[in-house]
Amino acid sequence: MTASVLETADRIRAGVRQGPQRLLIGAERLDAQSGETFLTYNPATGEPLAEVARAAKADIDLAVQAARQAFESSGWRKMTAMERSRLLYRLADLIERDAHELAVLECLDNGKPATLTRAVEVEGSIKTFRYFAGWPTKFGGETLPVSPRGGLEILNYTTREPIGVAGLIVPWNYPLSMAAWKVAPALAAGCAVVLKPAEQTPLTALRLGELALEAGFPPGVLNVAPGFGEAGAALVDHPGVDKIAFTGSTEVGKAIVRASAGNLKKVSLELGGKSPQIVSPDADLEAAADAIAQGIFFNQGQTCTAGSRLYVHETCHDALVEAVSRRAAKLKIGDGLDPETTFGPLVSQEQWDRVSSYVDIGAKEGAQLVAGGARPKGFDRGYFFEPTIFTGAAPQMRIVREEIFGPVLSVLSWRDPEDLVRQANDSEYGLSAGVWTSDIKTAHRLARAIKAGTVWVNCFNLIDPATPFGGFKQSGWGREHGRQAMELYSETKSVWINLS
């Protein structure tokens, strides 16, 4: 491990041990009103990392009040678009300044390798804030050529106005970047925010809130309230919240839709996935194997877009399975603080148990375990689980149908193209898909036929804040990134002026 990473990790550990990590409400760091706290754990060791104030209903109420006050009375709502843009650029600069610290903090809290966290999550967050910093000066309404009755001379135009107070609930698999995906467009649109990070990984969200204050955002524009399900439920149910954006499981997403009906909150959801990867016989197998291994094993498979269903033409099935297995074997398992580590631990014991249970299910259903499937040798501490591959999978198996959210790849063989499309679409999810072929007609036909919000052809998991991201079917509502994300946090107003 490099000295700078170890020194930063030691400094972070010393800092978080000085006392509970408090809620950020307005400009203050506060204990929970109940006085309750909870522990977060380092996934690489299983040892306690930090004590964190546990937000509940009363704390969420305070945070919503602070956000409402900031939205209505602090001048935030009337701030010029150029000034909002400047603040977002400033926040991106501060994230870049503290990129090393944020990467190590995320590694300690989440378990993913610090080098990958720096390159993917922190750099991606910087990119997201800078992208949305450009939108406030370019996002507005239009003048419309209406045809009124009675010969009236009418000027009709629309405006885009911030929706109000946005409650943002983000998951533990990409804590910082998922926060950025929601916070950046919400602030760019002019909303005030209450951010609830996952209880497993709250530390970078709290740091993001501090950086927003340092950047000059008015107090209350970004509040951070870590907590468990009760805090999320209070945020969803709160009558002072105008908008909920959630990333997480489909079942929780359904509960949020039901709970938000009290004041008809606007809701956007980025939910589960069971993404198919389709390999044609004419594909470049080595290139496909690289991306397929990355697509399922990156972040230890804890990714909503993970390519967990692999459909391989029967003529190249064995060769591709062997190639992906070789890549799985070369992954360097270890503590994410080690710069040589490419495959870290799962986030928690609960997640380890879930993944392990699905390996047992796959074996009982008759799939053949050809790689992994257990705790790696020599790793008695922490939540480490081997990269795992099943062959002989069948469409009805639970390991093919259900989201495992771990490093488990199910391989199916195909022969008939029409049956392939049917199988690939036979899922309650429709978040993403991958297609591997050297035939342009096959590429376009499959891209059109697959029911998914994103289809990657001869690549996988490429994401950019300029292009919309979201799912079909039970993979979500709405689209994050791009202009569509700005629309999620704004309302359209139509104005009619009689000039007669």
Short mmCIF file of C-alpha atoms in Angstrom, two decimals:
data_model
loop_
_atom_site.label_atom_id
_atom_site.label_comp_id
_atom_site.label_asym_id
_atom_site.label_seq_id
_atom_site.Cartn_x
_atom_site.Cartn_y
_atom_site.Cartn_z
CA MET A 1 0.00 0.00 0.00
CA THR A 2 1.32 3.46 -0.80
CA ALA A 3 2.33 5.72 2.06
CA SER A 4 -0.08 8.48 1.00
CA VAL A 5 -3.07 6.14 1.00
CA LEU A 6 -2.16 4.66 4.39
CA GLU A 7 -1.51 8.08 5.89
CA THR A 8 -4.83 9.38 4.60
CA ALA A 9 -6.65 6.29 5.88
CA ASP A 10 -5.05 6.66 9.32
CA ARG A 11 -5.99 10.33 9.44
CA ILE A 12 -9.59 9.57 8.43
CA ARG A 13 -9.88 6.81 11.04
CA ALA A 14 -8.51 9.13 13.72
CA GLY A 15 -10.92 11.86 12.70
CA VAL A 16 -14.06 9.74 12.72
CA ARG A 17 -13.14 8.23 16.09
CA GLN A 18 -13.21 11.64 17.78
CA GLY A 19 -16.99 11.52 18.05
CA PRO A 20 -20.22 10.77 16.24
CA GLN A 21 -20.48 11.99 12.67
CA ARG A 22 -23.36 14.42 13.00
CA LEU A 23 -26.23 15.31 10.69
CA LEU A 24 -25.79 18.36 8.47
CA ILE A 25 -28.88 20.56 8.71
CA GLY A 26 -28.68 24.15 7.55
CA ALA A 27 -25.13 25.19 8.39
CA GLU A 28 -24.91 23.10 11.57
CA ARG A 29 -23.66 19.63 12.44
CA LEU A 30 -26.27 18.24 14.82
CA ASP A 31 -26.80 15.15 16.92
CA ALA A 32 -29.99 13.25 16.24
CA GLN A 33 -32.77 14.58 18.46
CA SER A 34 -33.16 11.12 19.96
CA GLY A 35 -29.46 10.98 20.72
CA GLU A 36 -29.25 7.67 18.86
CA THR A 37 -26.26 6.69 16.76
CA PHE A 38 -25.26 3.71 14.64
CA LEU A 39 -21.99 2.16 13.53
CA THR A 40 -20.59 1.81 10.05
CA TYR A 41 -18.06 -0.92 9.30
CA ASN A 42 -14.97 -1.28 7.17
CA PRO A 43 -15.95 -4.07 4.73
CA ALA A 44 -12.33 -5.21 4.37
CA THR A 45 -12.00 -6.03 8.07
CA GLY A 46 -15.53 -6.18 9.44
CA GLU A 47 -14.41 -3.77 12.18
CA PRO A 48 -16.32 -0.62 13.21
CA LEU A 49 -15.27 2.44 11.26
CA ALA A 50 -17.43 5.33 12.44
CA GLU A 51 -20.27 6.20 14.79
CA VAL A 52 -22.95 8.23 13.00
CA ALA A 53 -25.95 10.19 14.26
CA ARG A 54 -29.14 8.31 13.35
CA ALA A 55 -31.73 10.56 11.75
CA ALA A 56 -35.38 9.77 12.43
CA LYS A 57 -38.69 11.49 11.71
CA ALA A 58 -38.01 14.53 13.91
CA ASP A 59 -34.61 15.12 12.29
CA ILE A 60 -36.05 14.76 8.79
CA ASP A 61 -38.64 17.36 9.73
CA LEU A 62 -35.88 19.77 10.77
CA ALA A 63 -33.99 19.12 7.54
CA VAL A 64 -37.10 19.70 5.42
CA GLN A 65 -37.80 22.93 7.30
CA ALA A 66 -34.24 24.08 6.64
CA ALA A 67 -34.57 23.22 2.96
CA ARG A 68 -37.92 24.99 2.69
CA GLN A 69 -36.54 28.07 4.41
CA ALA A 70 -33.55 28.10 2.07
CA PHE A 71 -35.75 27.63 -0.99
CA GLU A 72 -38.30 30.29 -0.10
CA SER A 73 -36.38 32.92 1.87
CA SER A 74 -32.60 32.66 1.56
CA GLY A 75 -32.33 34.18 -1.89
CA TRP A 76 -31.52 30.79 -3.42
CA ARG A 77 -34.68 30.74 -5.50
CA LYS A 78 -34.00 34.21 -6.87
CA MET A 79 -30.29 33.64 -7.44
CA THR A 80 -29.28 34.24 -11.03
CA ALA A 81 -28.60 31.27 -13.26
CA MET A 82 -25.00 32.42 -13.69
CA GLU A 83 -24.45 32.47 -9.94
CA ARG A 84 -25.94 29.00 -9.51
CA SER A 85 -23.64 27.82 -12.25
CA ARG A 86 -20.62 29.39 -10.54
CA LEU A 87 -21.41 27.64 -7.26
CA LEU A 88 -21.71 24.26 -8.96
CA TYR A 89 -18.38 24.75 -10.73
CA ARG A 90 -16.86 25.74 -7.39
CA LEU A 91 -18.21 22.58 -5.74
CA ALA A 92 -16.71 20.47 -8.54
CA ASP A 93 -13.36 22.18 -7.97
CA LEU A 94 -13.50 21.37 -4.25
CA ILE A 95 -14.28 17.72 -4.96
CA GLU A 96 -11.27 17.69 -7.29
CA ARG A 97 -9.12 19.31 -4.61
CA ASP A 98 -10.11 16.61 -2.10
CA ALA A 99 -10.26 13.75 -4.60
CA HIS A 100 -7.62 11.63 -2.87
CA GLU A 101 -9.25 11.99 0.54
CA LEU A 102 -12.72 11.23 -0.85
CA ALA A 103 -11.45 8.12 -2.64
CA VAL A 104 -9.87 6.74 0.53
CA LEU A 105 -12.93 7.65 2.61
CA GLU A 106 -15.18 5.83 0.14
CA CYS A 107 -12.84 2.84 0.15
CA LEU A 108 -13.00 2.59 3.94
CA ASP A 109 -16.77 3.01 4.01
CA ASN A 110 -17.77 0.93 0.97
CA GLY A 111 -14.87 -1.46 0.36
CA LYS A 112 -14.22 -0.83 -3.34
CA PRO A 113 -10.55 -0.32 -4.29
CA ALA A 114 -9.38 3.24 -3.71
CA THR A 115 -7.66 3.42 -7.09
CA LEU A 116 -10.89 2.52 -8.89
CA THR A 117 -12.92 4.79 -6.62
CA ARG A 118 -10.65 7.70 -7.52
CA ALA A 119 -10.71 6.95 -11.25
CA VAL A 120 -14.41 6.12 -11.58
CA GLU A 121 -16.51 7.42 -8.71
CA VAL A 122 -14.69 10.61 -7.68
CA GLU A 123 -13.74 11.64 -11.21
CA GLY A 124 -17.26 10.78 -12.36
CA SER A 125 -18.72 13.00 -9.64
CA ILE A 126 -16.50 15.91 -10.68
CA LYS A 127 -17.61 15.41 -14.27
CA THR A 128 -21.27 15.30 -13.23
CA PHE A 129 -21.13 18.54 -11.26
CA ARG A 130 -19.27 20.31 -14.05
CA TYR A 131 -21.73 19.07 -16.64
CA PHE A 132 -24.76 20.27 -14.70
CA ALA A 133 -23.00 23.53 -13.83
CA GLY A 134 -23.48 24.41 -17.49
CA TRP A 135 -27.25 23.91 -17.44
CA PRO A 136 -28.62 26.82 -15.34
CA THR A 137 -27.82 29.34 -18.07
CA LYS A 138 -29.28 27.14 -20.81
CA PHE A 139 -32.41 25.66 -19.29
CA GLY A 140 -35.58 27.65 -19.87
CA GLY A 141 -38.89 27.86 -21.64
CA GLU A 142 -39.99 28.85 -25.12
CA THR A 143 -42.40 31.13 -26.97
CA LEU A 144 -45.30 29.23 -28.57
CA PRO A 145 -47.39 30.21 -31.64
CA VAL A 146 -50.90 29.75 -30.21
CA SER A 147 -54.18 30.26 -32.13
CA PRO A 148 -56.70 31.83 -29.67
CA ARG A 149 -60.41 32.31 -30.31
CA GLY A 150 -61.92 35.67 -31.13
CA GLY A 151 -58.96 37.18 -32.93
CA LEU A 152 -57.11 38.01 -29.71
CA GLU A 153 -53.47 38.94 -29.97
CA ILE A 154 -51.77 36.67 -27.45
CA LEU A 155 -48.19 36.20 -26.33
CA ASN A 156 -47.78 32.72 -24.91
CA TYR A 157 -44.55 31.51 -23.38
CA THR A 158 -43.38 28.87 -20.93
CA THR A 159 -40.92 28.98 -18.06
CA ARG A 160 -39.09 26.21 -16.20
CA GLU A 161 -39.19 26.69 -12.44
CA PRO A 162 -37.59 24.62 -9.66
CA ILE A 163 -39.94 22.04 -8.23
CA GLY A 164 -39.14 23.02 -4.64
CA VAL A 165 -37.72 20.77 -1.91
CA ALA A 166 -36.26 17.52 -3.26
CA GLY A 167 -35.73 14.46 -1.09
CA LEU A 168 -32.89 12.37 -2.50
CA ILE A 169 -32.33 8.79 -1.33
CA VAL A 170 -29.13 7.13 -2.57
CA PRO A 171 -27.75 3.58 -2.23
CA TRP A 172 -24.55 2.14 -0.80
CA ASN A 173 -22.98 0.74 -3.97
CA TYR A 174 -21.79 4.09 -5.39
CA PRO A 175 -22.36 6.48 -2.49
CA LEU A 176 -20.63 9.59 -3.81
CA SER A 177 -21.45 9.31 -7.50
CA MET A 178 -25.11 8.41 -6.88
CA ALA A 179 -25.37 11.49 -4.66
CA ALA A 180 -23.80 13.56 -7.44
CA TRP A 181 -26.23 12.16 -10.02
CA LYS A 182 -29.13 13.60 -8.01
CA VAL A 183 -27.70 16.58 -6.15
CA ALA A 184 -26.12 18.21 -9.20
CA PRO A 185 -29.27 18.51 -11.38
CA ALA A 186 -31.44 19.33 -8.36
CA LEU A 187 -29.20 22.26 -7.44
CA ALA A 188 -28.77 23.30 -11.07
CA ALA A 189 -32.56 23.52 -11.38
CA GLY A 190 -32.73 25.66 -8.23
CA CYS A 191 -34.18 23.14 -5.77
CA ALA A 192 -33.23 22.79 -2.13
CA VAL A 193 -32.25 19.29 -1.08
CA VAL A 194 -32.47 16.80 1.76
CA LEU A 195 -30.05 13.97 0.99
CA LYS A 196 -30.44 10.64 2.80
CA PRO A 197 -27.44 8.38 2.18
CA ALA A 198 -27.55 4.65 2.85
CA GLU A 199 -26.87 3.71 6.45
CA GLN A 200 -23.96 1.51 5.35
CA THR A 201 -22.09 4.35 3.60
CA PRO A 202 -22.93 7.86 4.85
CA LEU A 203 -19.47 9.42 5.15
CA THR A 204 -18.83 10.87 1.68
CA ALA A 205 -22.36 12.33 1.58
CA LEU A 206 -21.68 14.21 4.81
CA ARG A 207 -18.40 15.44 3.38
CA LEU A 208 -20.18 16.55 0.19
CA GLY A 209 -22.53 18.65 2.32
CA GLU A 210 -19.56 20.34 4.00
CA LEU A 211 -17.97 21.07 0.63
CA ALA A 212 -21.22 22.65 -0.60
CA LEU A 213 -21.15 25.07 2.31
CA GLU A 214 -17.49 25.82 1.62
CA ALA A 215 -18.38 26.47 -2.02
CA GLY A 216 -20.84 29.15 -0.91
CA PHE A 217 -24.23 27.48 -1.22
CA PRO A 218 -26.67 29.08 1.23
CA PRO A 219 -27.24 27.06 4.42
CA GLY A 220 -30.16 24.69 4.02
CA VAL A 221 -29.80 24.27 0.28
CA LEU A 222 -28.09 20.90 0.84
CA ASN A 223 -28.92 19.02 4.03
CA VAL A 224 -27.58 15.53 4.77
CA ALA A 225 -29.43 13.17 7.12
CA PRO A 226 -28.03 9.63 7.40
CA GLY A 227 -30.41 7.04 8.79
CA PHE A 228 -32.23 3.79 8.27
CA GLY A 229 -35.56 3.03 6.64
CA GLU A 230 -37.50 5.16 9.11
CA ALA A 231 -35.62 8.26 7.93
CA GLY A 232 -36.30 7.45 4.30
CA ALA A 233 -39.97 6.78 5.03
CA ALA A 234 -40.28 10.10 6.86
CA LEU A 235 -38.75 11.92 3.90
CA VAL A 236 -41.06 10.23 1.41
CA ASP A 237 -44.12 10.89 3.56
CA HIS A 238 -43.28 14.50 4.48
CA PRO A 239 -45.82 17.04 3.14
CA GLY A 240 -43.08 19.64 2.80
CA VAL A 241 -41.20 17.59 0.21
CA ASP A 242 -42.19 18.22 -3.41
CA LYS A 243 -40.04 15.63 -5.15
CA ILE A 244 -38.48 12.25 -4.32
CA ALA A 245 -35.61 10.75 -6.30
CA PHE A 246 -34.59 7.25 -5.28
CA THR A 247 -32.02 4.71 -6.39
CA GLY A 248 -32.32 1.23 -4.92
CA SER A 249 -34.32 -1.95 -5.05
CA THR A 250 -37.52 -2.34 -7.01
CA GLU A 251 -39.50 -3.42 -3.95
CA VAL A 252 -38.51 -0.30 -2.01
CA GLY A 253 -39.28 1.77 -5.11
CA LYS A 254 -42.82 0.41 -5.15
CA ALA A 255 -43.23 1.30 -1.47
CA ILE A 256 -42.02 4.84 -2.21
CA VAL A 257 -44.63 5.26 -4.94
CA ARG A 258 -47.37 4.24 -2.50
CA ALA A 259 -46.09 6.44 0.32
CA SER A 260 -45.63 9.52 -1.87
CA ALA A 261 -49.33 9.69 -2.73
CA GLY A 262 -50.13 11.82 0.33
CA ASN A 263 -49.29 15.08 -1.43
CA LEU A 264 -48.80 13.62 -4.93
CA LYS A 265 -45.06 14.15 -4.88
CA LYS A 266 -43.26 13.89 -8.16
CA VAL A 267 -41.21 10.67 -8.08
CA SER A 268 -38.29 9.38 -10.13
CA LEU A 269 -36.86 5.91 -9.56
CA GLU A 270 -33.70 4.14 -10.70
CA LEU A 271 -34.27 0.55 -9.63
CA GLY A 272 -33.07 -3.01 -10.15
CA GLY A 273 -31.60 -4.74 -13.14
CA LYS A 274 -30.78 -8.18 -14.48
CA SER A 275 -28.92 -7.10 -17.57
CA PRO A 276 -28.38 -9.54 -20.44
CA GLN A 277 -25.10 -9.71 -22.35
CA ILE A 278 -25.60 -11.26 -25.78
CA VAL A 279 -22.66 -12.72 -27.69
CA SER A 280 -23.02 -13.60 -31.39
CA PRO A 281 -20.77 -16.18 -33.06
CA ASP A 282 -19.08 -13.45 -35.11
CA ALA A 283 -18.07 -11.39 -32.04
CA ASP A 284 -14.50 -10.60 -31.04
CA LEU A 285 -14.39 -13.04 -28.11
CA GLU A 286 -11.32 -11.61 -26.40
CA ALA A 287 -12.73 -8.08 -26.42
CA ALA A 288 -16.09 -9.41 -25.29
CA ALA A 289 -14.50 -11.43 -22.46
CA ASP A 290 -12.70 -8.32 -21.17
CA ALA A 291 -15.91 -6.29 -21.00
CA ILE A 292 -18.09 -9.15 -19.74
CA ALA A 293 -15.72 -9.81 -16.83
CA GLN A 294 -15.61 -6.09 -16.08
CA GLY A 295 -19.38 -5.82 -16.45
CA ILE A 296 -20.14 -8.42 -13.79
CA PHE A 297 -17.12 -8.22 -11.46
CA PHE A 298 -16.56 -4.45 -11.25
CA ASN A 299 -17.52 -3.20 -7.79
CA GLN A 300 -17.85 -6.87 -6.85
CA GLY A 301 -21.00 -7.12 -8.94
CA GLN A 302 -22.78 -4.57 -6.75
CA THR A 303 -23.99 -2.57 -9.73
CA CYS A 304 -27.53 -2.14 -11.01
CA THR A 305 -26.33 -2.52 -14.60
CA ALA A 306 -24.21 -5.61 -13.90
CA GLY A 307 -24.25 -7.93 -16.91
CA SER A 308 -25.31 -10.92 -14.85
CA ARG A 309 -27.09 -12.91 -17.62
CA LEU A 310 -24.68 -14.02 -20.34
CA TYR A 311 -26.25 -15.45 -23.51
CA VAL A 312 -23.55 -17.07 -25.68
CA HIS A 313 -24.07 -18.71 -29.06
CA GLU A 314 -23.51 -22.45 -28.75
CA THR A 315 -20.63 -22.41 -31.23
CA CYS A 316 -18.47 -20.16 -29.03
CA HIS A 317 -19.90 -20.97 -25.59
CA ASP A 318 -16.98 -22.98 -24.22
CA ALA A 319 -14.30 -20.64 -25.56
CA LEU A 320 -15.94 -17.56 -24.08
CA VAL A 321 -16.61 -19.17 -20.69
CA GLU A 322 -12.95 -20.17 -20.53
CA ALA A 323 -11.85 -16.64 -21.45
CA VAL A 324 -14.07 -14.99 -18.83
CA SER A 325 -12.97 -17.54 -16.21
CA ARG A 326 -9.31 -16.70 -16.90
CA ARG A 327 -10.02 -13.04 -16.32
CA ALA A 328 -11.87 -13.78 -13.10
CA ALA A 329 -8.90 -15.77 -11.84
CA LYS A 330 -6.54 -12.86 -12.52
CA LEU A 331 -8.49 -10.38 -10.38
CA LYS A 332 -6.43 -9.29 -7.38
CA ILE A 333 -8.61 -9.78 -4.30
CA GLY A 334 -7.70 -7.66 -1.31
CA ASP A 335 -8.13 -4.59 0.84
CA GLY A 336 -9.11 -1.63 -1.30
CA LEU A 337 -6.34 0.46 0.25
CA ASP A 338 -3.79 -1.70 -1.59
CA PRO A 339 -3.18 -0.11 -5.02
CA GLU A 340 -2.78 -3.57 -6.57
CA THR A 341 -6.28 -4.64 -5.50
CA THR A 342 -8.81 -4.89 -8.31
CA PHE A 343 -11.54 -6.79 -6.46
CA GLY A 344 -12.53 -5.76 -2.96
CA PRO A 345 -15.04 -7.03 -0.41
CA LEU A 346 -18.80 -6.87 -0.53
CA VAL A 347 -20.28 -4.00 1.44
CA SER A 348 -21.65 -5.88 4.47
CA GLN A 349 -22.21 -9.23 6.13
CA GLU A 350 -25.84 -9.01 5.07
CA GLN A 351 -24.79 -8.70 1.44
CA TRP A 352 -22.27 -11.54 1.79
CA ASP A 353 -25.02 -13.79 3.15
CA ARG A 354 -27.32 -12.84 0.28
CA VAL A 355 -24.74 -13.65 -2.40
CA SER A 356 -23.79 -16.91 -0.69
CA SER A 357 -27.43 -17.97 -0.50
CA TYR A 358 -27.85 -17.47 -4.26
CA VAL A 359 -24.81 -19.64 -4.95
CA ASP A 360 -26.51 -22.39 -2.95
CA ILE A 361 -29.74 -21.81 -4.86
CA GLY A 362 -27.97 -22.03 -8.23
CA ALA A 363 -26.33 -25.33 -7.31
CA LYS A 364 -29.63 -26.78 -6.08
CA GLU A 365 -31.37 -25.69 -9.29
CA GLY A 366 -28.87 -27.65 -11.35
CA ALA A 367 -26.49 -25.00 -12.68
CA GLN A 368 -22.79 -25.94 -12.80
CA LEU A 369 -20.41 -23.90 -10.67
CA VAL A 370 -17.24 -23.45 -12.75
CA ALA A 371 -15.54 -20.64 -10.83
CA GLY A 372 -15.66 -19.16 -7.34
CA GLY A 373 -18.68 -19.56 -5.12
CA ALA A 374 -17.15 -19.06 -1.68
CA ARG A 375 -14.96 -16.94 0.57
CA PRO A 376 -11.47 -16.75 -0.95
CA LYS A 377 -8.72 -18.61 0.88
CA GLY A 378 -6.73 -16.50 3.29
CA PHE A 379 -9.49 -13.96 3.88
CA ASP A 380 -10.88 -14.81 7.29
CA ARG A 381 -11.93 -11.23 8.02
CA GLY A 382 -14.12 -8.89 6.06
CA TYR A 383 -16.84 -9.58 3.51
CA PHE A 384 -14.84 -11.06 0.64
CA PHE A 385 -16.52 -13.33 -1.93
CA GLU A 386 -14.91 -14.93 -4.97
CA PRO A 387 -15.84 -13.99 -8.55
CA THR A 388 -18.39 -16.67 -9.40
CA ILE A 389 -19.52 -18.23 -12.70
CA PHE A 390 -22.36 -20.69 -13.35
CA THR A 391 -22.84 -22.50 -16.65
CA GLY A 392 -25.80 -24.64 -17.66
CA ALA A 393 -28.20 -22.00 -16.40
CA ALA A 394 -31.81 -22.09 -17.57
CA PRO A 395 -34.36 -19.28 -17.97
CA GLN A 396 -36.57 -20.40 -15.07
CA MET A 397 -33.74 -20.50 -12.50
CA ARG A 398 -33.75 -17.91 -9.75
CA ILE A 399 -30.11 -17.05 -10.41
CA VAL A 400 -31.22 -16.01 -13.92
CA ARG A 401 -34.41 -14.19 -12.93
CA GLU A 402 -33.57 -12.43 -9.65
CA GLU A 403 -31.13 -9.62 -8.98
CA ILE A 404 -28.32 -11.01 -6.84
CA PHE A 405 -26.29 -7.77 -6.66
CA GLY A 406 -23.04 -9.63 -6.35
CA PRO A 407 -20.23 -11.14 -8.47
CA VAL A 408 -22.29 -14.02 -9.86
CA LEU A 409 -22.49 -14.63 -13.61
CA SER A 410 -25.09 -17.03 -15.07
CA VAL A 411 -24.23 -18.35 -18.55
CA LEU A 412 -26.89 -19.59 -20.98
CA SER A 413 -26.38 -21.03 -24.45
CA TRP A 414 -28.48 -19.94 -27.44
CA ARG A 415 -29.05 -21.09 -31.03
CA ASP A 416 -32.22 -19.44 -32.40
CA PRO A 417 -32.15 -15.59 -32.66
CA GLU A 418 -35.88 -15.18 -32.05
CA ASP A 419 -35.78 -17.36 -28.95
CA LEU A 420 -32.74 -15.40 -27.77
CA VAL A 421 -34.64 -12.10 -27.88
CA ARG A 422 -37.60 -13.66 -26.11
CA GLN A 423 -35.37 -14.95 -23.32
CA ALA A 424 -33.43 -11.70 -23.00
CA ASN A 425 -36.70 -9.76 -22.64
CA ASP A 426 -38.29 -12.31 -20.31
CA SER A 427 -37.55 -10.29 -17.18
CA GLU A 428 -39.34 -7.84 -14.95
CA TYR A 429 -36.31 -5.59 -15.38
CA GLY A 430 -35.19 -3.50 -18.34
CA LEU A 431 -32.31 -1.33 -17.22
CA SER A 432 -29.50 -2.19 -19.65
CA ALA A 433 -28.10 -4.77 -22.05
CA GLY A 434 -24.94 -5.57 -23.97
CA VAL A 435 -24.60 -6.87 -27.53
CA TRP A 436 -21.41 -8.33 -29.01
CA THR A 437 -21.26 -8.74 -32.78
CA SER A 438 -19.23 -7.65 -35.80
CA ASP A 439 -22.36 -7.47 -37.98
CA ILE A 440 -23.92 -4.00 -38.13
CA LYS A 441 -27.36 -5.37 -39.01
CA THR A 442 -27.33 -7.72 -36.03
CA ALA A 443 -26.25 -4.84 -33.79
CA HIS A 444 -29.11 -2.57 -34.85
CA ARG A 445 -31.72 -5.32 -34.83
CA LEU A 446 -30.85 -6.45 -31.32
CA ALA A 447 -30.56 -2.88 -30.06
CA ARG A 448 -34.09 -2.27 -31.34
CA ALA A 449 -35.50 -5.56 -30.04
CA ILE A 450 -34.09 -5.52 -26.50
CA LYS A 451 -36.37 -3.81 -23.98
CA ALA A 452 -33.87 -1.81 -21.96
CA GLY A 453 -33.15 1.83 -21.24
CA THR A 454 -29.53 1.49 -22.39
CA VAL A 455 -28.06 -0.92 -24.93
CA TRP A 456 -24.29 -1.07 -25.30
CA VAL A 457 -22.90 -2.57 -28.51
CA ASN A 458 -19.35 -3.94 -28.36
CA CYS A 459 -18.84 -2.10 -25.07
CA PHE A 460 -20.42 -2.14 -21.64
CA ASN A 461 -21.09 0.19 -18.70
CA LEU A 462 -20.17 3.39 -20.49
CA ILE A 463 -22.01 6.21 -18.71
CA ASP A 464 -21.81 9.96 -19.23
CA PRO A 465 -23.78 12.80 -17.59
CA ALA A 466 -24.79 14.06 -21.03
CA THR A 467 -26.77 10.97 -22.02
CA PRO A 468 -30.02 9.82 -20.35
CA PHE A 469 -29.90 6.85 -18.00
CA GLY A 470 -32.84 4.84 -16.69
CA GLY A 471 -34.88 1.73 -17.23
CA PHE A 472 -37.87 0.12 -18.86
CA LYS A 473 -40.45 -1.95 -16.97
CA GLN A 474 -39.71 -2.36 -13.26
CA SER A 475 -36.25 -0.85 -13.56
CA GLY A 476 -37.57 2.61 -12.87
CA TRP A 477 -39.36 5.83 -13.75
CA GLY A 478 -37.72 8.76 -15.46
CA ARG A 479 -34.20 9.37 -16.73
CA GLU A 480 -31.16 10.70 -14.94
CA HIS A 481 -28.44 12.71 -16.70
CA GLY A 482 -28.81 15.13 -19.57
CA ARG A 483 -31.66 17.56 -20.07
CA GLN A 484 -34.06 14.87 -18.83
CA ALA A 485 -32.54 15.13 -15.35
CA MET A 486 -33.13 18.89 -15.26
CA GLU A 487 -36.75 18.23 -16.18
CA LEU A 488 -37.10 15.87 -13.19
CA TYR A 489 -36.44 18.77 -10.79
CA SER A 490 -38.49 21.47 -12.48
CA GLU A 491 -42.05 22.39 -13.41
CA THR A 492 -43.31 23.95 -16.63
CA LYS A 493 -45.42 27.09 -16.34
CA SER A 494 -47.47 28.43 -19.28
CA VAL A 495 -48.05 32.19 -19.37
CA TRP A 496 -50.76 33.83 -21.54
CA ILE A 497 -50.66 37.62 -22.09
CA ASN A 498 -53.43 39.40 -23.95
CA LEU A 499 -51.82 42.06 -26.13
CA SER A 500 -55.08 43.14 -27.79
#
